[in-house]
Amino acid sequence: MGLKILVIRFSSIGDIVLTTPVVRNLKVQLDDAQIHYCTKYQFRSIIEPNVYVDKVHYLQDSLKDLIRTLKAEKFDYIIDLHTNLRTRIIKARLGVKSYSFDKLNWEKWLMVNLKINKLPNKHIVDRYMETVAPLGIKMDSLGLDYFIPDKDIVPLDWLPETHRKGYIAYAIGAQHNTKKLPLKRMIELCDKINKPIVLLGGPDDAETAEAIVKFFEKTEKSAPMEEGLTRMNKKALIYNACGKYNLNQSASLVKQAKYVFTHDTGLMHIAAAFKKEIFSIWGNTIPLFGMYPYRTKFTVFENNKINCRPCSKIGYSKCPKGHFKCMNNIVFDFYLP
């Protein structure tokens, strides 16, 4: 009987996707290993289809109930890729050998608060892999994984006819507002893309997406031009998919896109799993934190001409200084054949 290993990462979408090389390499490189994964219940659709995961455990209302379930499994090792208070409690209660991810909180604090860069020049995926190096596990060449169940594959005939021969995906959401372009700049970007676009995001992004669609429905005669924007009639070229598809269906739309534009969010890492060419947009966070698109072609849009960035390792509901220059002053310079 092989080893039984528990991998823990509670959240969120992108972070869980970034742990998939650890799961795959543990499963492939250890003989007869059973790989269990522990996450929050709302992220089950990411992990359950993963062919390298033998069993999934969920953190729901009771940490005590979860610990009781995990104890009964009698794991040989715990791989803690989250490293917070709850994972420390789990490790203490299970009492088995564990390996834990270093979140570099001190280095991030220095970068955010003093702008002193002590961060390693290494992607977070490769740092996740260092966690399992004591078990003799090495990185392969395959990158990230994302598995879409057959029931969630979106047929192209579900899309408007204008999009069935190809489209650009733009993931307009993000967990925090300071990681998202303001509406006006989203409109400007869509105008510059000038190809059929599918706007992707959750229900919370639907209103913003609808505002983008409505902007391009107006004619020049019915509304004055807004400063700095050109206007084209793109009514038929922008499809609002926000809130209309579940996460795996949105991933299916990402997989079928020609290119992907995205903020620093989970769909960016899903796009990297499908080896899409990515145009990633960064506001208050920075690629130097190690979470840029992994092992795929990508272009970064960011404003490096201000000294207040990064202002957080995660994000805020609004710019702490009020000017939001990290997003308002980004220059979009790209060419789509």
GROMACS .gro file of C-alpha atoms in nm:
model
  337
    1MET     CA    1   0.000   0.000   0.000
    2GLY     CA    2   0.137   0.339  -0.100
    3LEU     CA    3   0.148   0.660   0.097
    4LYS     CA    4  -0.168   0.850   0.183
    5ILE     CA    5  -0.112   1.225   0.150
    6LEU     CA    6  -0.336   1.520   0.235
    7VAL     CA    7  -0.290   1.845   0.042
    8ILE     CA    8  -0.454   2.152   0.196
    9ARG     CA    9  -0.547   2.474   0.018
   10PHE     CA   10  -0.874   2.630   0.129
   11SER     CA   11  -0.903   2.916  -0.123
   12SER     CA   12  -0.934   3.080  -0.364
   13ILE     CA   13  -0.989   2.991  -0.732
   14GLY     CA   14  -0.652   3.100  -0.866
   15ASP     CA   15  -0.456   2.976  -0.565
   16ILE     CA   16  -0.613   2.631  -0.592
   17VAL     CA   17  -0.535   2.609  -0.964
   18LEU     CA   18  -0.176   2.706  -0.887
   19THR     CA   19  -0.143   2.402  -0.656
   20THR     CA   20  -0.232   2.152  -0.929
   21PRO     CA   21   0.129   2.071  -1.030
   22VAL     CA   22   0.197   1.963  -0.670
   23VAL     CA   23  -0.102   1.727  -0.680
   24ARG     CA   24  -0.010   1.583  -1.020
   25ASN     CA   25   0.355   1.524  -0.939
   26LEU     CA   26   0.278   1.364  -0.604
   27LYS     CA   27   0.036   1.125  -0.775
   28VAL     CA   28   0.264   1.042  -1.069
   29GLN     CA   29   0.599   1.020  -0.892
   30LEU     CA   30   0.499   0.824  -0.580
   31ASP     CA   31   0.407   0.457  -0.630
   32ASP     CA   32   0.044   0.378  -0.542
   33ALA     CA   33   0.001   0.709  -0.357
   34GLN     CA   34  -0.345   0.819  -0.253
   35ILE     CA   35  -0.379   1.195  -0.287
   36HIS     CA   36  -0.653   1.365  -0.084
   37TYR     CA   37  -0.729   1.737  -0.113
   38CYS     CA   38  -0.890   1.963   0.147
   39THR     CA   39  -1.056   2.288   0.041
   40LYS     CA   40  -1.368   2.497   0.103
   41TYR     CA   41  -1.691   2.349  -0.025
   42GLN     CA   42  -1.757   2.637  -0.266
   43PHE     CA   43  -1.445   2.540  -0.464
   44ARG     CA   44  -1.542   2.176  -0.515
   45SER     CA   45  -1.595   2.219  -0.891
   46ILE     CA   46  -1.222   2.292  -0.933
   47ILE     CA   47  -1.095   1.987  -0.748
   48GLU     CA   48  -1.356   1.714  -0.799
   49PRO     CA   49  -1.284   1.668  -1.174
   50ASN     CA   50  -0.906   1.651  -1.113
   51VAL     CA   51  -0.793   1.305  -1.225
   52TYR     CA   52  -0.495   1.313  -0.988
   53VAL     CA   53  -0.708   1.357  -0.674
   54ASP     CA   54  -0.845   1.041  -0.513
   55LYS     CA   55  -1.070   1.203  -0.253
   56VAL     CA   56  -1.178   1.556  -0.156
   57HIS     CA   57  -1.254   1.684   0.195
   58TYR     CA   58  -1.438   2.009   0.259
   59LEU     CA   59  -1.412   2.281   0.518
   60GLN     CA   60  -1.771   2.388   0.583
   61ASP     CA   61  -1.921   2.511   0.910
   62SER     CA   62  -1.728   2.302   1.160
   63LEU     CA   63  -1.350   2.272   1.176
   64LYS     CA   64  -1.399   2.012   1.451
   65ASP     CA   65  -1.605   1.789   1.220
   66LEU     CA   66  -1.347   1.824   0.943
   67ILE     CA   67  -1.064   1.727   1.178
   68ARG     CA   68  -1.259   1.421   1.295
   69THR     CA   69  -1.304   1.312   0.930
   70LEU     CA   70  -0.939   1.372   0.844
   71LYS     CA   71  -0.815   1.186   1.153
   72ALA     CA   72  -1.004   0.877   1.045
   73GLU     CA   73  -0.811   0.870   0.717
   74LYS     CA   74  -0.476   0.807   0.892
   75PHE     CA   75  -0.259   1.011   0.657
   76ASP     CA   76   0.114   0.957   0.627
   77TYR     CA   77   0.190   1.319   0.535
   78ILE     CA   78   0.020   1.658   0.521
   79ILE     CA   79   0.120   1.910   0.254
   80ASP     CA   80   0.001   2.248   0.383
   81LEU     CA   81  -0.010   2.495   0.094
   82HIS     CA   82  -0.221   2.748   0.283
   83THR     CA   83  -0.039   2.792   0.615
   84ASN     CA   84  -0.287   2.975   0.836
   85LEU     CA   85  -0.433   2.926   1.184
   86ARG     CA   86  -0.682   2.659   1.074
   87THR     CA   87  -0.421   2.453   0.892
   88ARG     CA   88  -0.194   2.475   1.197
   89ILE     CA   89  -0.476   2.341   1.414
   90ILE     CA   90  -0.539   2.058   1.166
   91LYS     CA   91  -0.170   1.964   1.160
   92ALA     CA   92  -0.148   1.970   1.540
   93ARG     CA   93  -0.459   1.756   1.584
   94LEU     CA   94  -0.365   1.497   1.321
   95GLY     CA   95  -0.012   1.469   1.458
   96VAL     CA   96   0.154   1.337   1.141
   97LYS     CA   97   0.458   1.458   0.951
   98SER     CA   98   0.380   1.776   0.759
   99TYR     CA   99   0.548   2.008   0.511
  100SER     CA  100   0.429   2.369   0.498
  101PHE     CA  101   0.446   2.642   0.237
  102ASP     CA  102   0.633   2.961   0.327
  103LYS     CA  103   0.398   3.250   0.238
  104LEU     CA  104   0.681   3.508   0.261
  105ASN     CA  105   0.464   3.737   0.472
  106TRP     CA  106   0.766   3.937   0.597
  107GLU     CA  107   0.905   3.987   0.247
  108LYS     CA  108   0.562   4.095   0.122
  109TRP     CA  109   0.526   4.336   0.414
  110LEU     CA  110   0.861   4.494   0.328
  111MET     CA  111   0.756   4.534  -0.035
  112VAL     CA  112   0.413   4.680   0.043
  113ASN     CA  113   0.511   4.909   0.328
  114LEU     CA  114   0.874   5.007   0.261
  115LYS     CA  115   0.909   4.918  -0.109
  116ILE     CA  116   1.211   4.703  -0.021
  117ASN     CA  117   1.225   4.407  -0.256
  118LYS     CA  118   1.342   4.090  -0.081
  119LEU     CA  119   1.106   3.870  -0.283
  120PRO     CA  120   1.258   3.571  -0.463
  121ASN     CA  121   1.259   3.579  -0.841
  122LYS     CA  122   1.050   3.264  -0.850
  123HIS     CA  123   0.692   3.184  -0.944
  124ILE     CA  124   0.465   3.073  -0.660
  125VAL     CA  125   0.409   2.738  -0.837
  126ASP     CA  126   0.780   2.661  -0.812
  127ARG     CA  127   0.772   2.765  -0.446
  128TYR     CA  128   0.475   2.533  -0.389
  129MET     CA  129   0.685   2.256  -0.543
  130GLU     CA  130   0.968   2.326  -0.299
  131THR     CA  131   0.725   2.222  -0.023
  132VAL     CA  132   0.724   1.862  -0.151
  133ALA     CA  133   1.093   1.846  -0.246
  134PRO     CA  134   1.176   1.656   0.079
  135LEU     CA  135   0.961   1.372  -0.057
  136GLY     CA  136   1.180   1.358  -0.367
  137ILE     CA  137   0.918   1.521  -0.588
  138LYS     CA  138   1.042   1.723  -0.884
  139MET     CA  139   0.861   1.957  -1.122
  140ASP     CA  140   0.766   1.814  -1.461
  141SER     CA  141   0.713   2.012  -1.782
  142LEU     CA  142   0.332   2.017  -1.791
  143GLY     CA  143   0.238   2.342  -1.618
  144LEU     CA  144  -0.103   2.390  -1.454
  145ASP     CA  145  -0.404   2.158  -1.473
  146TYR     CA  146  -0.770   2.240  -1.514
  147PHE     CA  147  -1.025   1.970  -1.590
  148ILE     CA  148  -1.367   2.056  -1.732
  149PRO     CA  149  -1.642   1.793  -1.695
  150ASP     CA  150  -1.813   1.705  -2.024
  151LYS     CA  151  -2.142   1.850  -1.898
  152ASP     CA  152  -1.979   2.194  -1.864
  153ILE     CA  153  -1.820   2.219  -2.208
  154VAL     CA  154  -1.994   2.513  -2.377
  155PRO     CA  155  -2.088   2.455  -2.742
  156LEU     CA  156  -2.005   2.749  -2.966
  157ASP     CA  157  -2.364   2.760  -3.090
  158TRP     CA  158  -2.462   2.885  -2.745
  159LEU     CA  159  -2.281   3.208  -2.833
  160PRO     CA  160  -2.408   3.483  -3.064
  161GLU     CA  161  -2.347   3.406  -3.430
  162THR     CA  162  -2.092   3.688  -3.444
  163HIS     CA  163  -1.869   3.497  -3.200
  164ARG     CA  164  -1.881   3.145  -3.337
  165LYS     CA  165  -1.581   3.185  -3.567
  166GLY     CA  166  -1.358   3.322  -3.294
  167TYR     CA  167  -1.359   3.566  -3.005
  168ILE     CA  168  -1.144   3.732  -2.740
  169ALA     CA  169  -1.223   3.654  -2.375
  170TYR     CA  170  -1.202   3.939  -2.124
  171ALA     CA  171  -1.230   3.839  -1.757
  172ILE     CA  172  -1.352   4.164  -1.604
  173GLY     CA  173  -1.384   4.048  -1.244
  174ALA     CA  174  -1.146   4.035  -0.948
  175GLN     CA  175  -1.182   3.979  -0.576
  176HIS     CA  176  -1.103   4.344  -0.495
  177ASN     CA  177  -1.188   4.664  -0.684
  178THR     CA  178  -0.827   4.784  -0.686
  179LYS     CA  179  -0.741   4.481  -0.902
  180LYS     CA  180  -1.001   4.583  -1.164
  181LEU     CA  181  -0.995   4.853  -1.427
  182PRO     CA  182  -1.252   5.130  -1.379
  183LEU     CA  183  -1.552   5.100  -1.613
  184LYS     CA  184  -1.432   5.375  -1.847
  185ARG     CA  185  -1.098   5.200  -1.895
  186MET     CA  186  -1.270   4.863  -1.955
  187ILE     CA  187  -1.469   5.032  -2.231
  188GLU     CA  188  -1.151   5.182  -2.374
  189LEU     CA  189  -0.983   4.841  -2.374
  190CYS     CA  190  -1.280   4.675  -2.546
  191ASP     CA  191  -1.276   4.950  -2.807
  192LYS     CA  192  -0.907   4.889  -2.872
  193ILE     CA  193  -0.950   4.512  -2.900
  194ASN     CA  194  -1.197   4.572  -3.184
  195LYS     CA  195  -1.290   4.205  -3.227
  196PRO     CA  196  -1.576   3.991  -3.096
  197ILE     CA  197  -1.544   3.985  -2.717
  198VAL     CA  198  -1.693   3.759  -2.450
  199LEU     CA  199  -1.704   3.932  -2.111
  200LEU     CA  200  -1.648   3.679  -1.832
  201GLY     CA  201  -1.716   3.707  -1.461
  202GLY     CA  202  -1.958   3.616  -1.187
  203PRO     CA  203  -2.303   3.754  -1.104
  204ASP     CA  204  -2.139   4.049  -0.927
  205ASP     CA  205  -1.979   4.153  -1.257
  206ALA     CA  206  -2.297   4.137  -1.466
  207GLU     CA  207  -2.396   4.500  -1.406
  208THR     CA  208  -2.053   4.629  -1.510
  209ALA     CA  209  -2.057   4.407  -1.819
  210GLU     CA  210  -2.403   4.533  -1.912
  211ALA     CA  211  -2.279   4.892  -1.883
  212ILE     CA  212  -2.000   4.808  -2.131
  213VAL     CA  213  -2.250   4.656  -2.374
  214LYS     CA  214  -2.487   4.952  -2.342
  215PHE     CA  215  -2.207   5.201  -2.408
  216PHE     CA  216  -2.144   5.047  -2.747
  217GLU     CA  217  -2.516   5.031  -2.824
  218LYS     CA  218  -2.534   5.411  -2.821
  219THR     CA  219  -2.483   5.605  -3.138
  220GLU     CA  220  -2.267   5.915  -3.156
  221LYS     CA  221  -2.581   6.123  -3.208
  222SER     CA  222  -2.761   5.995  -2.900
  223ALA     CA  223  -2.480   6.061  -2.653
  224PRO     CA  224  -2.176   6.287  -2.640
  225MET     CA  225  -1.833   6.131  -2.673
  226GLU     CA  226  -1.656   6.070  -2.345
  227GLU     CA  227  -1.311   6.219  -2.317
  228GLY     CA  228  -1.034   5.992  -2.441
  229LEU     CA  229  -1.263   5.736  -2.604
  230THR     CA  230  -1.340   5.653  -2.961
  231ARG     CA  231  -1.678   5.502  -3.028
  232MET     CA  232  -1.767   5.221  -3.262
  233ASN     CA  233  -2.098   5.040  -3.286
  234LYS     CA  234  -2.002   4.714  -3.120
  235LYS     CA  235  -2.351   4.608  -3.015
  236ALA     CA  236  -2.310   4.280  -3.197
  237LEU     CA  237  -1.947   4.233  -3.099
  238ILE     CA  238  -1.963   4.228  -2.717
  239TYR     CA  239  -2.138   3.941  -2.542
  240ASN     CA  240  -2.206   3.968  -2.169
  241ALA     CA  241  -2.152   3.620  -2.026
  242CYS     CA  242  -2.107   3.738  -1.666
  243GLY     CA  243  -2.323   3.540  -1.426
  244LYS     CA  244  -2.470   3.328  -1.707
  245TYR     CA  245  -2.224   3.040  -1.675
  246ASN     CA  246  -2.078   2.846  -1.383
  247LEU     CA  247  -1.702   2.845  -1.323
  248ASN     CA  248  -1.629   2.537  -1.534
  249GLN     CA  249  -1.842   2.672  -1.819
  250SER     CA  250  -1.653   3.001  -1.799
  251ALA     CA  251  -1.332   2.799  -1.811
  252SER     CA  252  -1.465   2.630  -2.126
  253LEU     CA  253  -1.516   2.972  -2.285
  254VAL     CA  254  -1.162   3.069  -2.184
  255LYS     CA  255  -1.027   2.749  -2.339
  256GLN     CA  256  -1.199   2.822  -2.672
  257ALA     CA  257  -1.092   3.189  -2.690
  258LYS     CA  258  -0.824   3.310  -2.929
  259TYR     CA  259  -0.669   3.538  -2.665
  260VAL     CA  260  -0.750   3.619  -2.303
  261PHE     CA  261  -0.744   3.962  -2.139
  262THR     CA  262  -0.773   3.944  -1.763
  263HIS     CA  263  -0.717   4.120  -1.435
  264ASP     CA  264  -0.513   3.949  -1.161
  265THR     CA  265  -0.778   3.688  -1.090
  266GLY     CA  266  -0.861   3.318  -1.100
  267LEU     CA  267  -0.953   3.304  -1.469
  268MET     CA  268  -0.602   3.427  -1.551
  269HIS     CA  269  -0.457   3.110  -1.400
  270ILE     CA  270  -0.723   2.894  -1.565
  271ALA     CA  271  -0.622   3.052  -1.898
  272ALA     CA  272  -0.258   2.965  -1.822
  273ALA     CA  273  -0.361   2.603  -1.761
  274PHE     CA  274  -0.494   2.597  -2.118
  275LYS     CA  275  -0.174   2.761  -2.251
  276LYS     CA  276  -0.367   3.060  -2.384
  277GLU     CA  277  -0.185   3.379  -2.479
  278ILE     CA  278  -0.271   3.614  -2.194
  279PHE     CA  279  -0.277   3.992  -2.158
  280SER     CA  280  -0.274   4.045  -1.781
  281ILE     CA  281  -0.372   4.375  -1.620
  282TRP     CA  282  -0.225   4.469  -1.281
  283GLY     CA  283  -0.342   4.742  -1.046
  284ASN     CA  284  -0.244   4.760  -0.680
  285THR     CA  285  -0.081   4.413  -0.685
  286ILE     CA  286   0.234   4.328  -0.876
  287PRO     CA  287   0.365   4.031  -1.075
  288LEU     CA  288   0.672   4.033  -0.847
  289PHE     CA  289   0.458   3.860  -0.583
  290GLY     CA  290   0.506   3.554  -0.807
  291MET     CA  291   0.153   3.496  -0.936
  292TYR     CA  292   0.185   3.599  -1.300
  293PRO     CA  293   0.067   3.356  -1.574
  294TYR     CA  294   0.260   3.031  -1.546
  295ARG     CA  295   0.433   2.864  -1.841
  296THR     CA  296   0.239   3.036  -2.117
  297LYS     CA  297   0.293   3.340  -2.338
  298PHE     CA  298   0.178   3.658  -2.167
  299THR     CA  299   0.199   4.036  -2.174
  300VAL     CA  300   0.179   4.246  -1.857
  301PHE     CA  301   0.001   4.581  -1.845
  302GLU     CA  302   0.101   4.777  -1.535
  303ASN     CA  303   0.199   5.127  -1.427
  304ASN     CA  304   0.552   5.127  -1.289
  305LYS     CA  305   0.580   5.507  -1.282
  306ILE     CA  306   0.422   5.555  -0.939
  307ASN     CA  307   0.580   5.495  -0.600
  308CYS     CA  308   0.268   5.386  -0.408
  309ARG     CA  309   0.243   5.046  -0.575
  310PRO     CA  310   0.201   4.782  -0.442
  311CYS     CA  311  -0.026   4.924  -0.172
  312SER     CA  312  -0.144   4.579  -0.062
  313LYS     CA  313  -0.058   4.214  -0.117
  314ILE     CA  314  -0.429   4.147  -0.181
  315GLY     CA  315  -0.640   4.455  -0.256
  316TYR     CA  316  -0.889   4.716  -0.140
  317SER     CA  317  -1.242   4.824  -0.220
  318LYS     CA  318  -1.101   5.156  -0.345
  319CYS     CA  319  -0.767   5.330  -0.398
  320PRO     CA  320  -0.629   5.439  -0.057
  321LYS     CA  321  -0.492   5.759  -0.210
  322GLY     CA  322  -0.799   5.834  -0.420
  323HIS     CA  323  -0.626   5.876  -0.757
  324PHE     CA  324  -0.611   5.510  -0.870
  325LYS     CA  325  -0.324   5.591  -1.106
  326CYS     CA  326  -0.210   5.228  -1.108
  327MET     CA  327  -0.514   5.150  -1.328
  328ASN     CA  328  -0.612   5.491  -1.467
  329ASN     CA  329  -0.269   5.552  -1.623
  330ILE     CA  330  -0.198   5.209  -1.771
  331VAL     CA  331  -0.103   5.223  -2.140
  332PHE     CA  332  -0.258   4.948  -2.351
  333ASP     CA  333  -0.005   4.869  -2.623
  334PHE     CA  334  -0.079   4.547  -2.808
  335TYR     CA  335  -0.152   4.401  -3.151
  336LEU     CA  336  -0.396   4.120  -3.227
  337PRO     CA  337  -0.358   3.966  -3.572
   0.00000   0.00000   0.00000
